[in-house]
Amino acid sequence: MYFEPKYECMNRESLEQLKLERLQAALTRISKNVPFYRKKFEELKIDPYDFESLYDLVNLPLTTKNDLAEHAPYGLFAVPLREVVRLHGTYGLRGKSVVVGYTINDIHRWSKLAARVLMAGGVTKDDVIQVAYNYGLSTSGFGIHYGAEELGATVVPASSGNTNRQISIIQDYNVTTLVCLPSYALYLADRMEEKGININALSLRTGLLGEEAWSEETRIEIQDRLKITAADNYGLSEIMGPGVAGECLERKGMHVNEDHFLPEVIDPKTLKPVEPGQVGELVITTLTKEALPLIRFRTGDLTRLIYDPCPCGRTFVRMQRITGRCDDMLIIQGVNVFPEQISMILSDTEGRTPNYQIVLEREGSLDKATVLMEADVLIPDKIKEQQRFIEGVKQRLAMELGVFFEVRLVELRSMVFEGDKVVPVVDKRTF
Ligand code: ZN
C-alpha cells in the first residue's frame, strides 16, 4: 500500500533525474533569496546556475544547528514572512531558539509526506489515530496530525501527558493506531496492566512510534504487550518534522522520502562522505522546502544508508534506525536538550555555575532525569530555603526545557569523576 506510488516506487533513473532537477531549482532559489548561502557559494566559488550532477553535492557547504541559531529567527528564510503561514521552534545550541517556517505549499507537502510514512507503517484511512505527541512549538504532533487527515484517517488529537485520559481515549474512542514515543507506549502498557485492563479486548492494532532512539528488543516488547504492529519513523524540526523517513512493513530500515530530501552520511570528524553503507552522521538537503530550505544540514544523528532494493516495492533508499548522536545533544523524554542549556539555567539561578552532573536513567519504561548539584552552594541548616531553591530550579528546568528533572543537592565526591573532572552527563539508560 502506497500513498503516492508514482514517486515512492519511481525507477531509480527517473528518481535521480528528478532529484537533480529539484536540487538545481532549489540552489538557484536559495542563492537568490538567502544571503547566508549566497555568501557561502561565493566563498566556495560555486555557481548554483551551473550545477550538473548529484556527485557535486559533496562540494556544497554544510549547514549546522549553530547556523540556524545564529540566524534566528528568520535570517535563513527564503521567502518574506508574509508568505509564511506557520512557525515551529526548537532549542538550538546555547539555549538559543531555532525557528522553522512553512509556506502553505510546505504545509501541503508536509501533510503528504507524513501520510506516506503513516501508510508505509501500516496505517490506513479506516484507522482511528490517537496522536499522543505534544502539540505546540514542537513539530511532532501537528506533522502526524496533518498526515493522518491527508490519509483520510480519523484523528484524535490527544496531545501528550495525562496518562489516565490517554487510556480512556484508547478505550472510549476505539482507537486503532497509537502515535507516541516508544518509551511512552511501554509506560501505557505498564499502566494498563496495573489497572487490570484487558489489552486483548482493545481495538489497537498499529503503532507509529518515533522521536527517540529505541531498539529492536523494545519494539518486540511493545508489540507483545500492546498487541500491535509497531513501525519506526524519522523526522526533525529543522528539516520538516515527522515525514522525512518511515519504515515499511518489512521493517528493515526507514525509506527516506528521497524526492524531497537528499540524504548523505558523512564522517563527523573529517566531514567527508563515508563509504556506502557505513555508519556516520546523517546530512540532509531539502529539495522542495520553500520557507526554510537547507543545504546539507548536519542532523547530528548517527545512521547508515541501505541501498539494497526493498521487497515492499518502494525504491527510496532506507536509513537504519538511529544509533546515537555525534554531538552532545541528549534526547530526554523525547525532547532535545543540550547540557549547556542546563548549565545556563543553573548558573542563572545560582549566580555562578555550580559543579553539577546530569544523571539519566530508565525508570520502568520512562526516562528519569536528575540534576545533581554540589551542596556547598547553599547555607547548611536551612532546609526550607534549600527546598525552595530546589523547587525553583526544577520549575525553571521544566519550563525552559520541557523536561521534568529531579534536582538533588549532593556532596561533590558523590558525583562520577573522570580524572579530576566531574563527568557532565552520566547516561545509564539502555535502549
Ligand atoms: Zn520497504
GROMACS .gro file of C-alpha atoms and ligand atoms in nm:
model
  432
    1MET     CA    1   0.000   0.000   0.000
    2TYR     CA    2   0.149   0.329  -0.112
    3PHE     CA    3   0.022   0.682  -0.066
    4GLU     CA    4   0.200   0.821  -0.373
    5PRO     CA    5   0.322   0.519  -0.574
    6LYS     CA    6   0.420   0.745  -0.865
    7TYR     CA    7   0.705   0.875  -0.652
    8GLU     CA    8   0.756   0.609  -0.386
    9CYS     CA    9   0.809   0.337  -0.649
   10MET     CA   10   0.976   0.550  -0.917
   11ASN     CA   11   1.256   0.376  -1.102
   12ARG     CA   12   1.596   0.488  -0.980
   13GLU     CA   13   1.699   0.651  -1.305
   14SER     CA   14   1.395   0.880  -1.320
   15LEU     CA   15   1.430   0.946  -0.949
   16GLU     CA   16   1.794   1.056  -0.987
   17GLN     CA   17   1.687   1.289  -1.268
   18LEU     CA   18   1.402   1.432  -1.061
   19LYS     CA   19   1.635   1.484  -0.765
   20LEU     CA   20   1.890   1.666  -0.979
   21GLU     CA   21   1.629   1.893  -1.135
   22ARG     CA   22   1.480   1.975  -0.797
   23LEU     CA   23   1.823   2.040  -0.649
   24GLN     CA   24   1.915   2.273  -0.935
   25ALA     CA   25   1.593   2.469  -0.887
   26ALA     CA   26   1.645   2.477  -0.509
   27LEU     CA   27   2.003   2.605  -0.538
   28THR     CA   28   1.916   2.891  -0.769
   29ARG     CA   29   1.622   2.988  -0.547
   30ILE     CA   30   1.834   2.971  -0.234
   31SER     CA   31   2.120   3.166  -0.386
   32LYS     CA   32   1.878   3.439  -0.492
   33ASN     CA   33   1.690   3.464  -0.164
   34VAL     CA   34   1.920   3.365   0.123
   35PRO     CA   35   2.224   3.593   0.171
   36PHE     CA   36   2.385   3.340   0.409
   37TYR     CA   37   2.407   3.078   0.135
   38ARG     CA   38   2.482   3.328  -0.140
   39LYS     CA   39   2.790   3.434   0.055
   40LYS     CA   40   2.895   3.072   0.111
   41PHE     CA   41   2.858   2.993  -0.260
   42GLU     CA   42   3.075   3.293  -0.344
   43GLU     CA   43   3.342   3.190  -0.095
   44LEU     CA   44   3.346   2.834  -0.231
   45LYS     CA   45   3.325   2.956  -0.590
   46ILE     CA   46   3.009   2.757  -0.654
   47ASP     CA   47   2.787   2.866  -0.938
   48PRO     CA   48   2.438   2.748  -0.847
   49TYR     CA   49   2.328   2.803  -1.208
   50ASP     CA   50   2.587   2.554  -1.322
   51PHE     CA   51   2.523   2.251  -1.107
   52GLU     CA   52   2.536   1.947  -1.331
   53SER     CA   53   2.549   1.634  -1.121
   54LEU     CA   54   2.439   1.494  -0.787
   55TYR     CA   55   2.801   1.385  -0.738
   56ASP     CA   56   2.884   1.754  -0.689
   57LEU     CA   57   2.668   1.761  -0.378
   58VAL     CA   58   2.976   1.697  -0.163
   59ASN     CA   59   3.119   2.033  -0.272
   60LEU     CA   60   2.827   2.227  -0.130
   61PRO     CA   61   2.863   2.387   0.214
   62LEU     CA   62   2.736   2.210   0.525
   63THR     CA   63   2.477   2.377   0.748
   64THR     CA   64   2.476   2.330   1.125
   65LYS     CA   65   2.228   2.382   1.406
   66ASN     CA   66   2.450   2.666   1.513
   67ASP     CA   67   2.399   2.841   1.177
   68LEU     CA   68   2.026   2.818   1.234
   69ALA     CA   69   2.053   2.950   1.588
   70GLU     CA   70   2.277   3.237   1.485
   71HIS     CA   71   2.039   3.348   1.214
   72ALA     CA   72   1.725   3.301   1.420
   73PRO     CA   73   1.450   3.385   1.392
   74TYR     CA   74   1.412   3.449   1.019
   75GLY     CA   75   1.761   3.505   0.877
   76LEU     CA   76   1.769   3.183   0.672
   77PHE     CA   77   1.414   3.209   0.539
   78ALA     CA   78   1.394   3.214   0.160
   79VAL     CA   79   1.056   3.387   0.146
   80PRO     CA   80   0.922   3.703   0.309
   81LEU     CA   81   0.743   3.646   0.639
   82ARG     CA   82   0.406   3.734   0.483
   83GLU     CA   83   0.428   3.410   0.282
   84VAL     CA   84   0.493   3.204   0.593
   85VAL     CA   85   0.178   3.052   0.736
   86ARG     CA   86   0.327   2.853   1.024
   87LEU     CA   87   0.620   2.869   1.263
   88HIS     CA   88   0.753   2.594   1.483
   89GLY     CA   89   1.051   2.605   1.713
   90THR     CA   90   1.320   2.400   1.869
   91TYR     CA   91   1.607   2.461   2.108
   92GLY     CA   92   1.941   2.509   1.944
   93LEU     CA   93   2.284   2.540   2.093
   94ARG     CA   94   2.340   2.758   2.397
   95GLY     CA   95   1.968   2.763   2.458
   96LYS     CA   96   1.915   2.983   2.155
   97SER     CA   97   1.584   2.919   1.996
   98VAL     CA   98   1.568   2.791   1.640
   99VAL     CA   99   1.263   2.895   1.441
  100VAL     CA  100   1.140   2.697   1.142
  101GLY     CA  101   0.880   2.824   0.898
  102TYR     CA  102   0.641   2.684   0.640
  103THR     CA  103   0.461   2.831   0.340
  104ILE     CA  104   0.117   2.693   0.259
  105ASN     CA  105   0.283   2.471  -0.006
  106ASP     CA  106   0.528   2.344   0.257
  107ILE     CA  107   0.234   2.251   0.481
  108HIS     CA  108   0.061   2.066   0.198
  109ARG     CA  109   0.378   1.875   0.112
  110TRP     CA  110   0.441   1.801   0.479
  111SER     CA  111   0.093   1.651   0.509
  112LYS     CA  112   0.150   1.430   0.206
  113LEU     CA  113   0.492   1.310   0.325
  114ALA     CA  114   0.362   1.233   0.672
  115ALA     CA  115   0.072   1.044   0.507
  116ARG     CA  116   0.326   0.837   0.313
  117VAL     CA  117   0.504   0.747   0.635
  118LEU     CA  118   0.180   0.654   0.812
  119MET     CA  119   0.070   0.437   0.524
  120ALA     CA  120   0.410   0.268   0.488
  121GLY     CA  121   0.385   0.182   0.859
  122GLY     CA  122   0.056   0.001   0.802
  123VAL     CA  123  -0.193   0.277   0.888
  124THR     CA  124  -0.498   0.312   0.661
  125LYS     CA  125  -0.780   0.560   0.613
  126ASP     CA  126  -1.002   0.334   0.822
  127ASP     CA  127  -0.787   0.382   1.132
  128VAL     CA  128  -0.866   0.593   1.437
  129ILE     CA  129  -0.533   0.753   1.524
  130GLN     CA  130  -0.453   0.881   1.870
  131VAL     CA  131  -0.172   1.134   1.846
  132ALA     CA  132  -0.013   1.141   2.190
  133TYR     CA  133   0.271   1.370   2.085
  134ASN     CA  134   0.299   1.722   2.209
  135TYR     CA  135   0.101   1.974   2.005
  136GLY     CA  136   0.277   2.303   2.019
  137LEU     CA  137   0.603   2.454   1.907
  138SER     CA  138   0.738   2.104   1.850
  139THR     CA  139   0.662   1.967   1.504
  140SER     CA  140   0.571   1.613   1.603
  141GLY     CA  141   0.201   1.645   1.693
  142PHE     CA  142   0.096   1.866   1.405
  143GLY     CA  143   0.305   1.678   1.145
  144ILE     CA  144   0.142   1.344   1.212
  145HIS     CA  145  -0.198   1.508   1.263
  146TYR     CA  146  -0.199   1.666   0.917
  147GLY     CA  147  -0.060   1.348   0.762
  148ALA     CA  148  -0.336   1.140   0.917
  149GLU     CA  149  -0.604   1.375   0.788
  150GLU     CA  150  -0.443   1.375   0.444
  151LEU     CA  151  -0.464   0.997   0.452
  152GLY     CA  152  -0.832   1.022   0.530
  153ALA     CA  153  -0.797   0.855   0.868
  154THR     CA  154  -0.976   0.974   1.183
  155VAL     CA  155  -0.751   1.173   1.414
  156VAL     CA  156  -0.784   1.210   1.789
  157PRO     CA  157  -0.550   1.497   1.890
  158ALA     CA  158  -0.492   1.369   2.244
  159SER     CA  159  -0.158   1.553   2.277
  160SER     CA  160   0.095   1.437   2.535
  161GLY     CA  161   0.062   1.373   2.908
  162ASN     CA  162  -0.230   1.276   3.135
  163THR     CA  163  -0.194   0.901   3.105
  164ASN     CA  164  -0.533   0.817   3.260
  165ARG     CA  165  -0.703   1.027   2.998
  166GLN     CA  166  -0.492   0.870   2.721
  167ILE     CA  167  -0.605   0.526   2.836
  168SER     CA  168  -0.970   0.635   2.849
  169ILE     CA  169  -0.942   0.771   2.496
  170ILE     CA  170  -0.794   0.442   2.370
  171GLN     CA  171  -1.092   0.262   2.522
  172ASP     CA  172  -1.374   0.509   2.456
  173TYR     CA  173  -1.285   0.609   2.100
  174ASN     CA  174  -1.197   0.256   1.983
  175VAL     CA  175  -0.852   0.379   1.885
  176THR     CA  176  -0.673   0.152   1.639
  177THR     CA  177  -0.343   0.339   1.590
  178LEU     CA  178  -0.126   0.483   1.860
  179VAL     CA  179   0.127   0.756   1.780
  180CYS     CA  180   0.370   0.838   2.062
  181LEU     CA  181   0.725   0.796   2.192
  182PRO     CA  182   0.827   0.428   2.215
  183SER     CA  183   0.903   0.475   2.586
  184TYR     CA  184   0.556   0.617   2.638
  185ALA     CA  185   0.400   0.317   2.462
  186LEU     CA  186   0.570   0.097   2.721
  187TYR     CA  187   0.456   0.323   3.000
  188LEU     CA  188   0.098   0.299   2.873
  189ALA     CA  189   0.134  -0.080   2.873
  190ASP     CA  190   0.254  -0.067   3.239
  191ARG     CA  191  -0.035   0.150   3.346
  192MET     CA  192  -0.297  -0.051   3.161
  193GLU     CA  193  -0.166  -0.371   3.313
  194GLU     CA  194  -0.175  -0.210   3.659
  195LYS     CA  195  -0.535  -0.108   3.603
  196GLY     CA  196  -0.619  -0.463   3.503
  197ILE     CA  197  -0.730  -0.360   3.155
  198ASN     CA  198  -0.764  -0.649   2.912
  199ILE     CA  199  -0.539  -0.527   2.630
  200ASN     CA  200  -0.661  -0.805   2.402
  201ALA     CA  201  -1.008  -0.653   2.415
  202LEU     CA  202  -0.891  -0.313   2.285
  203SER     CA  203  -0.912  -0.209   1.920
  204LEU     CA  204  -0.542  -0.115   1.898
  205ARG     CA  205  -0.363  -0.276   1.604
  206THR     CA  206  -0.079  -0.046   1.494
  207GLY     CA  207   0.167   0.195   1.647
  208LEU     CA  208   0.370   0.461   1.470
  209LEU     CA  209   0.644   0.538   1.714
  210GLY     CA  210   0.946   0.765   1.694
  211GLU     CA  211   1.118   1.083   1.817
  212GLU     CA  212   1.371   0.893   2.029
  213ALA     CA  213   1.617   0.606   1.990
  214TRP     CA  214   1.470   0.261   2.052
  215SER     CA  215   1.592  -0.090   1.996
  216GLU     CA  216   1.454  -0.396   1.826
  217GLU     CA  217   1.404  -0.554   2.172
  218THR     CA  218   1.188  -0.259   2.274
  219ARG     CA  219   0.984  -0.300   1.957
  220ILE     CA  220   0.925  -0.667   2.032
  221GLU     CA  221   0.822  -0.583   2.387
  222ILE     CA  222   0.582  -0.308   2.277
  223GLN     CA  223   0.425  -0.530   2.012
  224ASP     CA  224   0.387  -0.812   2.256
  225ARG     CA  225   0.238  -0.612   2.540
  226LEU     CA  226   0.013  -0.375   2.343
  227LYS     CA  227  -0.080  -0.635   2.079
  228ILE     CA  228   0.015  -0.402   1.795
  229THR     CA  229   0.249  -0.387   1.498
  230ALA     CA  230   0.492  -0.104   1.569
  231ALA     CA  231   0.676   0.094   1.299
  232ASP     CA  232   0.956   0.346   1.339
  233ASN     CA  233   0.975   0.681   1.165
  234TYR     CA  234   1.219   0.970   1.148
  235GLY     CA  235   1.186   1.343   1.125
  236LEU     CA  236   1.338   1.656   1.269
  237SER     CA  237   1.202   2.005   1.300
  238GLU     CA  238   1.486   2.175   1.116
  239ILE     CA  239   1.417   1.966   0.808
  240MET     CA  240   1.038   1.950   0.836
  241GLY     CA  241   0.921   1.732   1.124
  242PRO     CA  242   0.781   1.379   1.100
  243GLY     CA  243   0.755   1.263   0.738
  244VAL     CA  244   1.123   1.261   0.645
  245ALA     CA  245   1.152   0.882   0.658
  246GLY     CA  246   0.948   0.587   0.776
  247GLU     CA  247   0.955   0.210   0.793
  248CYS     CA  248   0.756  -0.005   0.557
  249LEU     CA  249   0.615  -0.332   0.681
  250GLU     CA  250   0.941  -0.512   0.600
  251ARG     CA  251   1.074  -0.306   0.890
  252LYS     CA  252   1.437  -0.322   0.790
  253GLY     CA  253   1.519   0.046   0.775
  254MET     CA  254   1.317   0.362   0.708
  255HIS     CA  255   1.257   0.474   0.349
  256VAL     CA  256   1.374   0.834   0.311
  257ASN     CA  257   1.134   1.046   0.103
  258GLU     CA  258   1.415   1.099  -0.143
  259ASP     CA  259   1.219   1.303  -0.393
  260HIS     CA  260   1.210   1.578  -0.127
  261PHE     CA  261   1.517   1.510   0.089
  262LEU     CA  262   1.866   1.415  -0.021
  263PRO     CA  263   2.033   1.204   0.246
  264GLU     CA  264   2.409   1.163   0.281
  265VAL     CA  265   2.621   1.006   0.552
  266ILE     CA  266   2.947   1.176   0.647
  267ASP     CA  267   3.225   1.112   0.894
  268PRO     CA  268   3.151   1.370   1.166
  269LYS     CA  269   3.524   1.426   1.224
  270THR     CA  270   3.659   1.458   0.869
  271LEU     CA  271   3.325   1.578   0.723
  272LYS     CA  272   3.392   1.355   0.421
  273PRO     CA  273   3.133   1.108   0.291
  274VAL     CA  274   3.170   0.760   0.442
  275GLU     CA  275   3.190   0.450   0.224
  276PRO     CA  276   2.841   0.344   0.106
  277GLY     CA  277   2.662   0.153   0.380
  278GLN     CA  278   2.893   0.271   0.660
  279VAL     CA  279   2.770   0.440   0.976
  280GLY     CA  280   2.819   0.814   1.015
  281GLU     CA  281   2.632   1.139   1.062
  282LEU     CA  282   2.316   1.187   0.860
  283VAL     CA  283   2.318   1.501   0.646
  284ILE     CA  284   2.005   1.615   0.463
  285THR     CA  285   1.946   1.862   0.183
  286THR     CA  286   1.587   1.976   0.133
  287LEU     CA  287   1.479   1.980  -0.233
  288THR     CA  288   1.137   2.138  -0.220
  289LYS     CA  289   1.109   2.338   0.101
  290GLU     CA  290   1.007   2.695   0.024
  291ALA     CA  291   1.024   2.885   0.353
  292LEU     CA  292   1.333   2.731   0.508
  293PRO     CA  293   1.537   2.534   0.255
  294LEU     CA  294   1.856   2.385   0.398
  295ILE     CA  295   2.166   2.264   0.220
  296ARG     CA  296   2.350   1.966   0.368
  297PHE     CA  297   2.209   2.009   0.716
  298ARG     CA  298   2.407   1.815   0.977
  299THR     CA  299   2.146   1.629   1.181
  300GLY     CA  300   2.388   1.501   1.445
  301ASP     CA  301   2.213   1.162   1.420
  302LEU     CA  302   2.419   0.851   1.353
  303THR     CA  303   2.288   0.603   1.099
  304ARG     CA  304   2.378   0.424   0.777
  305LEU     CA  305   2.204   0.411   0.441
  306ILE     CA  306   2.079   0.085   0.292
  307TYR     CA  307   2.080   0.084  -0.087
  308ASP     CA  308   1.954  -0.273  -0.148
  309PRO     CA  309   1.614  -0.290  -0.315
  310CYS     CA  310   1.334  -0.340  -0.063
  311PRO     CA  311   1.079  -0.618  -0.119
  312CYS     CA  312   0.797  -0.370  -0.044
  313GLY     CA  313   0.845  -0.212  -0.387
  314ARG     CA  314   0.949   0.132  -0.269
  315THR     CA  315   1.266   0.242  -0.444
  316PHE     CA  316   1.370   0.507  -0.191
  317VAL     CA  317   1.694   0.441  -0.005
  318ARG     CA  318   1.649   0.328   0.356
  319MET     CA  319   1.818   0.461   0.668
  320GLN     CA  320   1.883   0.235   0.961
  321ARG     CA  321   1.729   0.321   1.294
  322ILE     CA  322   1.922   0.599   1.469
  323THR     CA  323   2.203   0.450   1.675
  324GLY     CA  324   2.314   0.761   1.860
  325ARG     CA  325   2.425   1.122   1.843
  326CYS     CA  326   2.759   1.258   1.733
  327ASP     CA  327   2.732   1.578   1.932
  328ASP     CA  328   2.649   1.623   2.298
  329MET     CA  329   2.276   1.665   2.245
  330LEU     CA  330   2.067   1.445   2.472
  331ILE     CA  331   1.719   1.321   2.397
  332ILE     CA  332   1.533   1.311   2.728
  333GLN     CA  333   1.166   1.219   2.743
  334GLY     CA  334   1.161   1.277   2.367
  335VAL     CA  335   1.291   1.633   2.400
  336ASN     CA  336   1.624   1.756   2.264
  337VAL     CA  337   1.840   1.901   2.539
  338PHE     CA  338   2.196   2.031   2.533
  339PRO     CA  339   2.389   2.001   2.861
  340GLU     CA  340   2.490   2.361   2.808
  341GLN     CA  341   2.127   2.472   2.841
  342ILE     CA  342   2.111   2.309   3.182
  343SER     CA  343   2.437   2.471   3.282
  344MET     CA  344   2.300   2.812   3.185
  345ILE     CA  345   1.983   2.767   3.386
  346LEU     CA  346   2.182   2.653   3.690
  347SER     CA  347   2.421   2.944   3.674
  348ASP     CA  348   2.128   3.180   3.627
  349THR     CA  349   1.953   3.061   3.940
  350GLU     CA  350   2.273   3.028   4.137
  351GLY     CA  351   2.459   3.337   4.023
  352ARG     CA  352   2.754   3.119   3.918
  353THR     CA  353   2.787   2.778   3.755
  354PRO     CA  354   2.794   2.520   4.031
  355ASN     CA  355   2.951   2.177   3.995
  356TYR     CA  356   2.675   1.961   3.860
  357GLN     CA  357   2.609   1.630   3.695
  358ILE     CA  358   2.318   1.514   3.482
  359VAL     CA  359   2.215   1.156   3.551
  360LEU     CA  360   1.984   0.979   3.309
  361GLU     CA  361   1.818   0.651   3.397
  362ARG     CA  362   1.528   0.438   3.287
  363GLU     CA  363   1.253   0.406   3.542
  364GLY     CA  364   1.029   0.131   3.412
  365SER     CA  365   0.991   0.243   3.053
  366LEU     CA  366   1.036   0.616   3.103
  367ASP     CA  367   1.340   0.840   3.116
  368LYS     CA  368   1.427   0.965   3.459
  369ALA     CA  369   1.648   1.273   3.460
  370THR     CA  370   1.826   1.404   3.767
  371VAL     CA  371   2.049   1.705   3.815
  372LEU     CA  372   2.296   1.666   4.099
  373MET     CA  373   2.426   1.997   4.230
  374GLU     CA  374   2.713   2.043   4.466
  375ALA     CA  375   2.570   2.102   4.814
  376ASP     CA  376   2.806   2.372   4.935
  377VAL     CA  377   2.637   2.620   4.706
  378LEU     CA  378   2.387   2.659   4.990
  379ILE     CA  379   2.396   2.755   5.351
  380PRO     CA  380   2.351   2.443   5.564
  381ASP     CA  381   2.082   2.422   5.833
  382LYS     CA  382   1.833   2.597   5.617
  383ILE     CA  383   1.628   2.307   5.493
  384LYS     CA  384   1.329   2.516   5.397
  385GLU     CA  385   1.539   2.754   5.195
  386GLN     CA  386   1.713   2.462   5.027
  387GLN     CA  387   1.377   2.309   4.942
  388ARG     CA  388   1.256   2.636   4.793
  389PHE     CA  389   1.576   2.664   4.592
  390ILE     CA  390   1.541   2.308   4.459
  391GLU     CA  391   1.178   2.371   4.361
  392GLY     CA  392   1.282   2.689   4.182
  393VAL     CA  393   1.549   2.508   3.980
  394LYS     CA  394   1.307   2.224   3.897
  395GLN     CA  395   1.045   2.466   3.776
  396ARG     CA  396   1.286   2.656   3.558
  397LEU     CA  397   1.423   2.339   3.402
  398ALA     CA  398   1.070   2.215   3.333
  399MET     CA  399   0.954   2.548   3.197
  400GLU     CA  400   1.252   2.624   2.978
  401LEU     CA  401   1.340   2.276   2.857
  402GLY     CA  402   1.007   2.097   2.869
  403VAL     CA  403   1.166   1.814   3.068
  404PHE     CA  404   1.095   1.722   3.427
  405PHE     CA  405   1.419   1.686   3.625
  406GLU     CA  406   1.471   1.571   3.980
  407VAL     CA  407   1.715   1.807   4.147
  408ARG     CA  408   1.933   1.691   4.434
  409LEU     CA  409   2.200   1.864   4.638
  410VAL     CA  410   2.488   1.630   4.699
  411GLU     CA  411   2.849   1.639   4.805
  412LEU     CA  412   3.092   1.678   4.522
  413ARG     CA  413   3.264   1.348   4.592
  414SER     CA  414   2.943   1.153   4.538
  415MET     CA  415   2.944   1.251   4.170
  416VAL     CA  416   3.112   1.042   3.899
  417PHE     CA  417   3.458   1.170   3.810
  418GLU     CA  418   3.692   1.116   3.521
  419GLY     CA  419   4.038   1.209   3.647
  420ASP     CA  420   3.979   1.526   3.846
  421LYS     CA  421   3.681   1.637   3.640
  422VAL     CA  422   3.315   1.579   3.708
  423VAL     CA  423   3.159   1.385   3.418
  424PRO     CA  424   2.884   1.622   3.295
  425VAL     CA  425   2.643   1.352   3.181
  426VAL     CA  426   2.604   1.001   3.319
  427ASP     CA  427   2.365   0.819   3.087
  428LYS     CA  428   2.264   0.486   3.238
  429ARG     CA  429   1.976   0.427   3.000
  430THR     CA  430   1.979   0.125   2.778
  431PHE     CA  431   1.759   0.124   2.471
  432ZN      ZN  432   1.028  -0.116   0.201
   0.00000   0.00000   0.00000
